[in-house]
Amino acid sequence: MSTTTPDIQEINFNTDAATRDNVLITSLDKVLNWTRRSSVWPMTFGLACCAIEMMATGASNYDIDRFGSGPFRATPRQADLMIVAGTVSLKMAPRVKLLFEQMPEPKYVIAMGACTVSGGPYIKYGYHVLKGVDRLIPVDVYIPGCPPRPEALLEGLFRIQEKMKFERILDRERKNLKPALFVD
Ligand code: SF4
């Protein structure tokens, strides 16, 4: 009986049936991307009501740990995912940028909720609110909603993991940082 997990088989190029379960033949990119996307560590960081949904995503009912993304880190230096959850006030904006810059590369950003994506309910009269966090830092995935449900945040995480799958380790800087993904 095979003891190889489907995940391992996914990165294993070894076609020899006799050794396939014990000898892995793979590329550095494949194995590194596999390990990275299996351990996406978000930063412990919330700005307003959307952060409650983010906390719910980490709690037992939705259990983000199932997807390898459980340990919310208390420092940007140990995190590779920033979930911007809540209203970004102009006062808070420089702190958000600083935290992003303190995260090591490669790093990813999810804009969670209408406020973060575009200013949300504050778009017209919120003189104190940034109208979209992508004016400040590059965003990989946008999640609309006020607030988005935990399922939507999990879907956002899956899109980030999908993105990681095809990255190349020799690309020292992430190219084409323009936002491309929307969760609907
Ligand atoms: S999008 Fe809605 S729930 Fe989220 S921070 Fe803004 S007002 Fe609050």
Coordinates of N, CA, C and O and ligand atoms in Angstrom, one line a residue:
M1 N 0.8 -1.2 0.0 CA 0.0 0.0 0.0 C 0.9 1.3 0.0 O 1.9 1.3 0.7
S2 N 0.5 2.2 -0.8 CA 1.3 3.5 -0.8 C 1.2 4.3 0.4 O 0.1 4.4 1.0
T3 N 2.3 4.8 0.9 CA 2.3 5.7 2.1 C 2.5 7.1 1.7 O 2.5 8.0 2.5
T4 N 2.6 7.4 0.4 CA 2.9 8.7 -0.1 C 1.6 9.5 -0.1 O 0.6 9.1 -0.5
T5 N 1.6 10.7 0.5 CA 0.4 11.6 0.5 C 0.2 12.2 -0.8 O 1.1 12.4 -1.6
P6 N -1.0 12.6 -1.2 CA -1.3 13.2 -2.4 C -0.5 14.5 -2.6 O 0.0 14.8 -3.7
D7 N -0.2 15.2 -1.5 CA 0.6 16.5 -1.6 C 2.0 16.2 -2.1 O 2.6 16.9 -2.9
I8 N 2.6 15.1 -1.5 CA 4.0 14.8 -1.9 C 3.9 14.3 -3.4 O 4.8 14.7 -4.2
Q9 N 3.0 13.5 -3.8 CA 2.9 13.1 -5.2 C 2.8 14.3 -6.1 O 3.3 14.2 -7.3
E10 N 2.2 15.3 -5.7 CA 2.0 16.5 -6.5 C 3.3 17.1 -6.9 O 3.4 17.7 -8.0
I11 N 4.3 17.0 -6.1 CA 5.6 17.6 -6.4 C 6.7 16.6 -6.9 O 7.8 16.9 -7.1
N12 N 6.3 15.4 -6.9 CA 7.2 14.3 -7.2 C 7.3 14.0 -8.7 O 6.3 13.5 -9.3
F13 N 8.4 14.2 -9.4 CA 8.6 13.9 -10.8 C 9.0 12.5 -11.0 O 9.3 12.1 -12.2
N14 N 9.3 11.7 -10.0 CA 9.8 10.4 -10.1 C 8.8 9.4 -10.8 O 7.7 9.2 -10.2
T15 N 9.0 8.9 -11.9 CA 8.0 8.1 -12.6 C 8.3 6.6 -12.4 O 7.5 5.8 -12.8
D16 N 9.4 6.3 -11.7 CA 9.7 4.9 -11.5 C 8.8 4.3 -10.4 O 8.9 4.7 -9.2
A17 N 8.0 3.3 -10.8 CA 7.0 2.8 -9.8 C 7.6 2.2 -8.6 O 7.1 2.3 -7.5
A18 N 8.8 1.5 -8.8 CA 9.4 0.8 -7.7 C 9.9 1.7 -6.6 O 9.9 1.4 -5.4
T19 N 10.4 2.9 -6.9 CA 11.0 3.8 -5.9 C 10.2 5.0 -5.7 O 10.5 5.9 -4.9
R20 N 9.1 5.1 -6.4 CA 8.3 6.4 -6.3 C 7.9 6.8 -4.9 O 7.9 8.0 -4.6
D21 N 7.6 5.9 -4.1 CA 7.1 6.2 -2.7 C 8.3 6.6 -1.8 O 8.0 7.2 -0.7
N22 N 9.5 6.3 -2.2 CA 10.6 6.6 -1.3 C 11.6 7.6 -1.8 O 12.4 8.2 -1.0
V23 N 11.7 7.7 -3.1 CA 12.6 8.6 -3.7 C 11.9 9.8 -4.4 O 11.1 9.6 -5.4
L24 N 12.2 11.0 -4.0 CA 11.5 12.1 -4.6 C 12.5 12.7 -5.6 O 13.7 12.9 -5.3
I25 N 12.0 13.0 -6.8 CA 12.7 13.8 -7.8 C 11.9 15.0 -8.1 O 10.7 14.9 -8.5
T26 N 12.4 16.2 -7.8 CA 11.6 17.4 -7.9 C 12.5 18.6 -8.2 O 13.8 18.4 -8.3
S27 N 12.0 19.7 -8.4 CA 12.8 20.9 -8.7 C 12.8 21.8 -7.4 O 11.9 21.6 -6.5
L28 N 13.8 22.6 -7.2 CA 13.9 23.4 -6.0 C 12.7 24.4 -5.9 O 12.1 24.5 -4.9
D29 N 12.3 24.9 -7.1 CA 11.1 25.8 -7.1 C 9.9 25.1 -6.5 O 9.2 25.6 -5.7
K30 N 9.7 23.9 -7.0 CA 8.5 23.1 -6.7 C 8.5 22.9 -5.2 O 7.4 23.0 -4.5
V31 N 9.6 22.4 -4.6 CA 9.6 22.0 -3.2 C 9.5 23.2 -2.3 O 8.8 23.2 -1.3
L32 N 10.2 24.3 -2.7 CA 10.1 25.5 -1.9 C 8.7 26.1 -1.9 O 8.2 26.5 -0.9
N33 N 8.2 26.2 -3.1 CA 6.8 26.7 -3.2 C 5.8 25.9 -2.4 O 4.9 26.4 -1.8
W34 N 6.0 24.6 -2.4 CA 5.1 23.7 -1.7 C 5.2 23.9 -0.2 O 4.2 24.0 0.5
T35 N 6.5 24.1 0.3 CA 6.6 24.3 1.7 C 6.1 25.7 2.1 O 5.5 25.9 3.1
R36 N 6.4 26.7 1.3 CA 5.9 28.0 1.6 C 4.4 28.2 1.6 O 3.8 28.8 2.5
R37 N 3.8 27.5 0.6 CA 2.3 27.7 0.6 C 1.6 26.8 1.6 O 0.4 27.0 1.9
S38 N 2.4 25.9 2.2 CA 1.8 25.1 3.3 C 2.0 25.7 4.7 O 1.7 25.1 5.7
S39 N 2.7 26.9 4.7 CA 2.9 27.6 6.0 C 2.9 29.1 5.8 O 3.9 29.8 6.0
V40 N 1.8 29.6 5.4 CA 1.6 31.0 5.2 C 1.3 31.6 6.5 O 0.2 31.4 7.1
W41 N 2.2 32.4 7.1 CA 2.0 33.0 8.4 C 1.5 34.4 8.3 O 2.3 35.3 7.9
P42 N 0.3 34.7 8.7 CA -0.2 36.1 8.7 C 0.2 36.9 9.9 O 0.6 36.3 10.9
M43 N 0.3 38.2 9.7 CA 0.6 39.0 10.9 C -0.6 39.3 11.7 O -1.7 39.4 11.2
T44 N -0.4 39.4 13.0 CA -1.5 39.7 14.0 C -1.7 41.2 13.9 O -0.9 42.0 14.4
F45 N -2.8 41.6 13.3 CA -2.9 43.0 12.9 C -4.4 43.2 12.4 O -4.8 42.6 11.5
G46 N -5.1 44.1 13.1 CA -6.5 44.4 12.7 C -6.8 45.8 12.9 O -6.3 46.4 13.8
L47 N -7.6 46.4 12.1 CA -7.8 47.9 12.2 C -9.3 48.2 12.6 O -9.5 49.3 13.2
A48 N -10.2 47.4 12.2 CA -11.6 47.7 12.6 C -12.5 46.5 12.5 O -12.0 45.4 12.7
C49 N -13.8 46.7 12.3 CA -14.7 45.5 12.4 C -14.4 44.3 11.6 O -14.6 43.2 12.0
C50 N -13.8 44.5 10.4 CA -13.4 43.3 9.6 C -12.5 42.4 10.3 O -12.4 41.2 10.1
A51 N -11.7 43.0 11.2 CA -10.8 42.1 12.0 C -11.5 41.1 12.8 O -10.9 40.0 13.1
I52 N -12.7 41.4 13.2 CA -13.5 40.3 14.0 C -13.7 39.1 13.1 O -13.6 38.0 13.6
E53 N -14.0 39.3 11.8 CA -14.2 38.2 10.9 C -12.9 37.5 10.7 O -12.9 36.3 10.6
M54 N -11.8 38.2 10.7 CA -10.5 37.6 10.5 C -10.2 36.7 11.8 O -9.7 35.6 11.6
M55 N -10.5 37.2 12.9 CA -10.3 36.4 14.2 C -11.2 35.2 14.1 O -10.8 34.1 14.5
A56 N -12.4 35.3 13.6 CA -13.3 34.1 13.5 C -12.7 33.1 12.6 O -12.8 31.9 12.8
T57 N -12.0 33.6 11.5 CA -11.4 32.7 10.6 C -10.3 31.8 11.2 O -10.1 30.7 10.9
G58 N -9.7 32.5 12.2 CA -8.6 31.7 12.9 C -9.1 30.9 14.1 O -8.4 30.0 14.6
A59 N -10.4 31.1 14.5 CA -10.9 30.3 15.6 C -11.4 29.0 15.2 O -11.4 28.6 14.0
S60 N -12.0 28.2 16.1 CA -12.2 26.8 15.9 C -13.2 26.5 14.8 O -13.1 25.5 14.1
N61 N -14.2 27.3 14.6 CA -15.3 27.0 13.7 C -14.8 27.0 12.3 O -15.2 26.1 11.5
Y62 N -13.9 27.9 11.9 CA -13.4 28.0 10.5 C -12.0 27.4 10.4 O -11.6 26.9 9.4
D63 N -11.2 27.6 11.5 CA -10.0 26.9 11.7 C -9.0 27.0 10.5 O -8.8 26.0 9.8
I64 N -8.5 28.2 10.4 CA -7.6 28.4 9.2 C -6.3 27.5 9.3 O -5.7 27.3 8.3
D65 N -6.0 27.0 10.5 CA -4.9 26.1 10.6 C -5.0 24.9 9.7 O -3.9 24.3 9.3
R66 N -6.2 24.5 9.4 CA -6.3 23.3 8.5 C -5.6 23.5 7.1 O -5.3 22.6 6.5
F67 N -5.4 24.8 6.8 CA -4.8 25.1 5.5 C -3.3 25.6 5.7 O -2.8 26.3 4.8
G68 N -2.7 25.4 6.8 CA -1.3 25.7 7.0 C -1.1 27.1 7.3 O 0.0 27.6 7.1
S69 N -2.1 27.9 7.7 CA -1.9 29.3 7.9 C -2.3 29.8 9.3 O -2.7 30.9 9.4
G70 N -2.2 28.9 10.2 CA -2.7 29.2 11.6 C -1.9 30.2 12.4 O -2.5 31.1 13.0
P71 N -0.6 30.1 12.4 CA 0.1 30.9 13.4 C 0.2 32.4 13.1 O 1.0 32.8 12.3
F72 N -0.7 33.2 13.6 CA -0.7 34.6 13.4 C 0.5 35.1 14.2 O 0.6 34.9 15.4
R73 N 1.4 35.8 13.6 CA 2.7 36.2 14.2 C 2.5 37.6 14.8 O 1.8 38.5 14.3
A74 N 3.2 37.8 15.9 CA 3.1 39.1 16.6 C 4.1 40.1 16.2 O 4.3 41.2 16.7
T75 N 4.9 39.7 15.2 CA 5.9 40.7 14.6 C 5.9 40.6 13.1 O 5.8 39.4 12.6
P76 N 6.0 41.7 12.4 CA 6.1 41.6 10.9 C 7.3 40.8 10.4 O 7.3 40.3 9.3
R77 N 8.3 40.7 11.2 CA 9.6 40.1 10.7 C 9.4 38.6 10.6 O 10.2 37.9 10.0
Q78 N 8.3 38.0 11.2 CA 8.1 36.6 11.1 C 6.9 36.3 10.2 O 6.4 35.1 10.2
A79 N 6.3 37.3 9.6 CA 5.1 37.1 8.8 C 5.3 37.2 7.3 O 6.2 38.0 6.9
D80 N 4.6 36.4 6.5 CA 4.7 36.6 5.1 C 3.3 37.0 4.5 O 3.2 37.1 3.3
L81 N 2.3 37.2 5.3 CA 1.0 37.6 4.8 C 0.5 38.7 5.7 O 0.4 38.6 6.9
M82 N 0.2 39.8 5.0 CA -0.5 40.9 5.7 C -2.0 40.9 5.3 O -2.3 41.1 4.1
I83 N -2.9 40.7 6.3 CA -4.3 40.8 6.0 C -4.7 42.2 6.5 O -4.8 42.4 7.7
V84 N -5.0 43.1 5.6 CA -5.4 44.5 6.1 C -6.9 44.4 6.3 O -7.7 44.4 5.3
A85 N -7.3 44.3 7.5 CA -8.7 44.0 7.9 C -9.3 45.2 8.6 O -9.0 45.4 9.8
G86 N -9.9 46.1 7.9 CA -10.6 47.2 8.6 C -10.3 48.6 7.9 O -9.5 48.6 6.9
T87 N -10.9 49.6 8.5 CA -10.7 50.9 7.9 C -9.3 51.4 8.1 O -8.8 51.5 9.2
V88 N -8.7 51.9 7.0 CA -7.3 52.5 7.1 C -7.5 54.0 7.2 O -7.7 54.7 6.2
S89 N -7.4 54.5 8.4 CA -7.4 56.0 8.6 C -6.1 56.6 8.1 O -5.1 55.9 8.1
L90 N -6.2 57.8 7.8 CA -4.9 58.5 7.3 C -3.9 58.5 8.4 O -2.7 58.5 8.2
K91 N -4.4 58.5 9.7 CA -3.4 58.5 10.8 C -2.7 57.2 10.9 O -1.5 57.1 11.2
M92 N -3.4 56.1 10.5 CA -2.8 54.8 10.7 C -2.0 54.4 9.4 O -1.1 53.5 9.5
A93 N -2.3 55.0 8.3 CA -1.7 54.6 7.0 C -0.1 54.5 7.1 O 0.4 53.5 6.6
P94 N 0.6 55.5 7.7 CA 2.1 55.3 7.7 C 2.5 54.1 8.5 O 3.5 53.5 8.2
R95 N 1.7 53.8 9.5 CA 2.1 52.6 10.3 C 1.9 51.3 9.5 O 2.7 50.4 9.6
V96 N 0.8 51.3 8.7 CA 0.6 50.1 7.9 C 1.7 50.0 6.9 O 2.3 48.9 6.7
K97 N 2.2 51.0 6.3 CA 3.3 51.0 5.4 C 4.6 50.5 6.0 O 5.3 49.7 5.5
L98 N 4.8 51.0 7.2 CA 6.0 50.7 8.0 C 6.0 49.2 8.3 O 7.0 48.5 8.1
L99 N 4.8 48.7 8.7 CA 4.7 47.2 9.1 C 5.0 46.4 7.8 O 5.7 45.4 7.8
F100 N 4.4 46.8 6.7 CA 4.6 46.1 5.4 C 6.1 46.1 5.1 O 6.7 45.0 4.7
E101 N 6.8 47.2 5.2 CA 8.2 47.3 4.9 C 9.1 46.4 5.8 O 10.2 46.0 5.4
Q102 N 8.6 46.2 7.0 CA 9.4 45.4 7.9 C 9.2 43.9 7.7 O 9.9 43.0 8.3
M103 N 8.2 43.5 6.9 CA 8.1 42.1 6.5 C 9.1 41.6 5.5 O 9.4 42.4 4.6
P104 N 9.7 40.4 5.7 CA 10.7 39.9 4.7 C 10.0 39.5 3.4 O 8.9 39.1 3.4
E105 N 10.8 39.6 2.3 CA 10.3 39.1 1.0 C 10.5 37.6 1.0 O 11.4 37.1 1.6
P106 N 9.7 36.9 0.3 CA 8.5 37.3 -0.5 C 7.3 37.5 0.5 O 7.1 36.7 1.4
K107 N 6.5 38.5 0.2 CA 5.4 38.8 1.1 C 4.1 39.1 0.3 O 4.2 39.5 -0.8
Y108 N 3.0 39.0 1.0 CA 1.7 39.1 0.3 C 0.8 39.9 1.1 O 0.9 39.9 2.3
V109 N -0.2 40.5 0.4 CA -1.2 41.3 1.0 C -2.6 41.0 0.6 O -2.8 40.8 -0.6
I110 N -3.5 40.8 1.5 CA -4.9 40.7 1.2 C -5.6 41.9 1.7 O -5.4 42.3 2.9
A111 N -6.4 42.6 0.8 CA -7.2 43.7 1.3 C -8.6 43.2 1.6 O -9.3 42.7 0.7
M112 N -8.9 43.2 2.9 CA -10.1 42.5 3.3 C -11.2 43.5 3.7 O -11.0 44.3 4.6
G113 N -12.3 43.5 2.9 CA -13.4 44.4 3.2 C -13.4 45.7 2.4 O -12.4 46.1 1.9
A114 N -14.6 46.2 2.3 CA -14.9 47.4 1.5 C -14.0 48.6 1.9 O -13.5 49.3 1.0
C115 N -13.8 48.8 3.2 CA -13.0 49.9 3.6 C -11.6 49.8 3.1 O -11.1 50.8 2.6
T116 N -11.0 48.7 3.2 CA -9.6 48.5 2.8 C -9.5 48.5 1.3 O -8.5 49.1 0.7
V117 N -10.5 48.0 0.6 CA -10.5 47.9 -0.9 C -10.6 49.3 -1.5 O -9.9 49.7 -2.4
S118 N -11.6 50.1 -0.9 CA -11.9 51.4 -1.6 C -12.3 52.5 -0.7 O -12.6 53.6 -1.1
G119 N -12.3 52.3 0.6 CA -12.8 53.3 1.5 C -14.2 53.0 2.1 O -14.7 53.5 3.1
G120 N -14.9 52.1 1.4 CA -16.2 51.5 1.9 C -17.2 52.6 2.2 O -17.4 53.5 1.4
P121 N -17.9 52.5 3.3 CA -18.9 53.5 3.6 C -18.4 54.9 3.8 O -19.1 55.8 3.9
Y122 N -17.1 55.0 3.9 CA -16.5 56.3 4.1 C -16.0 57.0 2.8 O -15.4 58.0 2.8
I123 N -16.4 56.4 1.7 CA -15.8 56.8 0.4 C -16.2 58.2 0.1 O -15.4 59.0 -0.5
K124 N -17.4 58.7 0.5 CA -17.8 60.0 0.1 C -17.4 61.1 1.2 O -16.8 62.1 0.8
Y125 N -17.8 60.8 2.4 CA -17.6 61.8 3.4 C -16.4 61.6 4.4 O -16.2 62.3 5.3
G126 N -15.8 60.4 4.2 CA -14.7 60.1 5.2 C -13.4 60.8 4.9 O -12.5 60.2 4.3
Y127 N -13.3 62.0 5.3 CA -12.1 62.8 5.0 C -10.9 62.2 5.6 O -9.8 62.6 5.3
H128 N -11.1 61.4 6.6 CA -10.0 60.8 7.4 C -9.6 59.4 7.0 O -8.7 58.8 7.6
V129 N -10.2 58.9 5.9 CA -10.0 57.5 5.5 C -9.3 57.4 4.2 O -9.6 58.1 3.2
L130 N -8.3 56.5 4.1 CA -7.6 56.2 2.9 C -8.6 55.4 1.9 O -9.2 54.5 2.3
K131 N -8.7 55.9 0.7 CA -9.6 55.3 -0.3 C -9.0 54.1 -1.0 O -8.8 54.2 -2.2
G132 N -8.6 53.2 -0.3 CA -8.0 52.0 -0.9 C -6.6 51.8 -0.4 O -5.7 52.7 -0.7
V133 N -6.3 50.7 0.2 CA -4.9 50.5 0.8 C -3.9 50.3 -0.4 O -2.7 50.4 -0.1
D134 N -4.4 50.0 -1.6 CA -3.4 49.8 -2.7 C -2.8 51.2 -3.1 O -1.9 51.2 -4.0
R135 N -3.2 52.2 -2.5 CA -2.5 53.5 -2.8 C -1.2 53.6 -1.9 O -0.4 54.5 -2.1
L136 N -1.1 52.6 -1.0 CA -0.1 52.7 -0.1 C 0.9 51.5 -0.3 O 2.1 51.7 -0.2
I137 N 0.4 50.3 -0.4 CA 1.2 49.1 -0.6 C 0.6 48.2 -1.7 O -0.6 48.3 -2.0
P138 N 1.4 47.3 -2.3 CA 0.8 46.5 -3.3 C -0.1 45.4 -2.8 O 0.2 44.8 -1.8
V139 N -1.2 45.2 -3.4 CA -2.2 44.2 -2.9 C -2.3 43.1 -3.9 O -2.3 43.2 -5.1
D140 N -2.3 41.8 -3.3 CA -2.4 40.6 -4.2 C -3.8 40.2 -4.4 O -4.2 39.7 -5.4
V141 N -4.6 40.2 -3.3 CA -6.0 39.7 -3.4 C -6.9 40.7 -2.7 O -6.7 41.2 -1.6
Y142 N -8.0 41.1 -3.4 CA -9.1 41.9 -2.9 C -10.3 41.1 -2.5 O -10.7 40.3 -3.2
I143 N -10.8 41.4 -1.3 CA -12.0 40.7 -0.8 C -13.1 41.7 -0.5 O -12.9 42.4 0.6
P144 N -14.1 41.9 -1.3 CA -15.1 42.9 -1.0 C -16.0 42.4 0.0 O -16.0 41.2 0.4
G145 N -16.9 43.3 0.5 CA -17.9 42.9 1.5 C -17.8 43.8 2.8 O -16.7 44.4 3.0
C146 N -18.8 43.9 3.5 CA -18.8 44.8 4.7 C -19.6 44.1 5.8 O -20.7 44.4 6.1
P147 N -18.9 43.2 6.6 CA -17.6 42.7 6.3 C -17.7 41.4 5.5 O -18.8 40.8 5.4
P148 N -16.6 41.0 4.9 CA -16.6 39.7 4.2 C -16.7 38.6 5.3 O -16.2 38.7 6.4
R149 N -17.3 37.5 4.9 CA -17.4 36.3 5.8 C -16.1 35.6 5.9 O -15.2 35.7 5.0
P150 N -15.9 34.8 6.9 CA -14.6 34.0 7.0 C -14.4 33.1 5.8 O -13.2 32.9 5.4
E151 N -15.4 32.6 5.2 CA -15.2 31.7 4.0 C -14.6 32.5 2.9 O -13.7 32.0 2.2
A152 N -14.9 33.8 2.8 CA -14.3 34.7 1.8 C -12.8 34.9 2.1 O -12.0 34.9 1.1
L153 N -12.5 35.0 3.3 CA -11.1 35.2 3.7 C -10.3 33.9 3.4 O -9.2 34.0 2.9
L154 N -10.9 32.8 3.7 CA -10.2 31.5 3.3 C -10.0 31.4 1.8 O -9.0 31.0 1.4
E155 N -11.0 31.8 1.1 CA -10.9 31.8 -0.4 C -9.7 32.7 -0.8 O -8.9 32.4 -1.7
G156 N -9.6 33.9 -0.2 CA -8.5 34.8 -0.4 C -7.2 34.1 -0.2 O -6.2 34.2 -1.0
L157 N -7.1 33.4 0.9 CA -5.9 32.6 1.3 C -5.5 31.6 0.2 O -4.4 31.5 -0.3
F158 N -6.6 30.9 -0.3 CA -6.3 29.9 -1.4 C -5.8 30.6 -2.6 O -4.9 30.0 -3.3
R159 N -6.2 31.8 -2.9 CA -5.7 32.5 -4.1 C -4.3 32.8 -4.0 O -3.5 32.8 -4.9
I160 N -3.9 33.2 -2.7 CA -2.5 33.5 -2.4 C -1.7 32.2 -2.6 O -0.6 32.3 -3.2
Q161 N -2.2 31.1 -2.1 CA -1.4 29.9 -2.2 C -1.3 29.4 -3.6 O -0.2 28.9 -4.0
E162 N -2.3 29.7 -4.4 CA -2.3 29.4 -5.8 C -1.2 30.2 -6.5 O -0.4 29.7 -7.4
K163 N -1.1 31.4 -6.1 CA -0.1 32.3 -6.7 C 1.4 31.8 -6.3 O 2.3 31.8 -7.2
M164 N 1.5 31.4 -5.1 CA 2.8 30.9 -4.6 C 3.3 29.7 -5.4 O 4.5 29.5 -5.6
K165 N 2.4 28.9 -5.9 CA 2.6 27.7 -6.6 C 3.6 27.9 -7.8 O 4.4 27.0 -8.1
F166 N 3.4 29.0 -8.5 CA 4.1 29.2 -9.7 C 5.3 30.2 -9.6 O 5.8 30.7 -10.7
E167 N 5.7 30.5 -8.4 CA 6.8 31.5 -8.3 C 8.1 30.9 -8.5 O 8.3 29.7 -8.3
R168 N 9.1 31.7 -8.9 CA 10.5 31.2 -9.1 C 11.4 31.8 -8.1 O 11.4 33.0 -7.9
I169 N 12.2 30.9 -7.5 CA 13.0 31.3 -6.4 C 14.1 32.3 -6.8 O 14.5 33.2 -6.1
L170 N 14.5 32.2 -8.1 CA 15.5 33.1 -8.6 C 15.0 34.5 -9.0 O 15.8 35.4 -9.2
D171 N 13.7 34.7 -9.0 CA 13.1 36.0 -9.2 C 13.3 36.7 -7.8 O 12.4 36.5 -6.9
R172 N 14.3 37.5 -7.6 CA 14.6 38.1 -6.3 C 13.5 39.1 -5.9 O 13.2 39.3 -4.8
E173 N 13.0 39.8 -6.9 CA 12.0 40.7 -6.6 C 10.7 40.3 -7.3 O 10.7 39.8 -8.5
R174 N 9.6 40.5 -6.7 CA 8.3 40.1 -7.3 C 8.0 41.1 -8.4 O 7.9 42.3 -8.1
K175 N 7.8 40.6 -9.6 CA 7.5 41.5 -10.7 C 6.0 41.6 -10.8 O 5.2 40.9 -10.3
N176 N 5.6 42.6 -11.6 CA 4.1 42.8 -11.9 C 3.3 42.9 -10.6 O 2.4 42.0 -10.4
L177 N 3.6 43.8 -9.7 CA 2.9 43.8 -8.5 C 1.5 44.4 -8.5 O 0.8 44.5 -7.6
K178 N 1.1 44.7 -9.8 CA -0.3 45.2 -9.9 C -1.3 44.2 -9.4 O -1.2 43.0 -9.6
P179 N -2.3 44.7 -8.7 CA -3.4 43.8 -8.2 C -4.1 43.1 -9.3 O -4.3 43.7 -10.4
A180 N -4.3 41.8 -9.2 CA -4.9 41.1 -10.3 C -6.1 40.2 -9.8 O -6.9 39.8 -10.7
L181 N -6.2 39.9 -8.6 CA -7.2 38.9 -8.2 C -8.3 39.5 -7.3 O -8.1 40.3 -6.5
F182 N -9.5 39.1 -7.7 CA -10.7 39.5 -6.9 C -11.4 38.3 -6.4 O -11.6 37.3 -7.2
V183 N -11.8 38.3 -5.2 CA -12.7 37.2 -4.7 C -14.1 37.6 -4.8 O -14.5 38.7 -4.3
D184 N -15.0 36.9 -5.5 CA -16.3 37.3 -5.6 C -17.3 36.3 -5.0 O -16.9 35.3 -4.4
Ligands
SF4_1 S1 -15.8 47.1 5.5 FE1 -17.5 47.3 6.9 S2 -17.1 45.7 8.5 FE2 -15.2 46.1 7.4 S3 -14.1 47.7 8.6 FE3 -15.3 48.7 7.0 S4 -17.2 49.2 8.0 FE4 -16.2 47.7 9.2

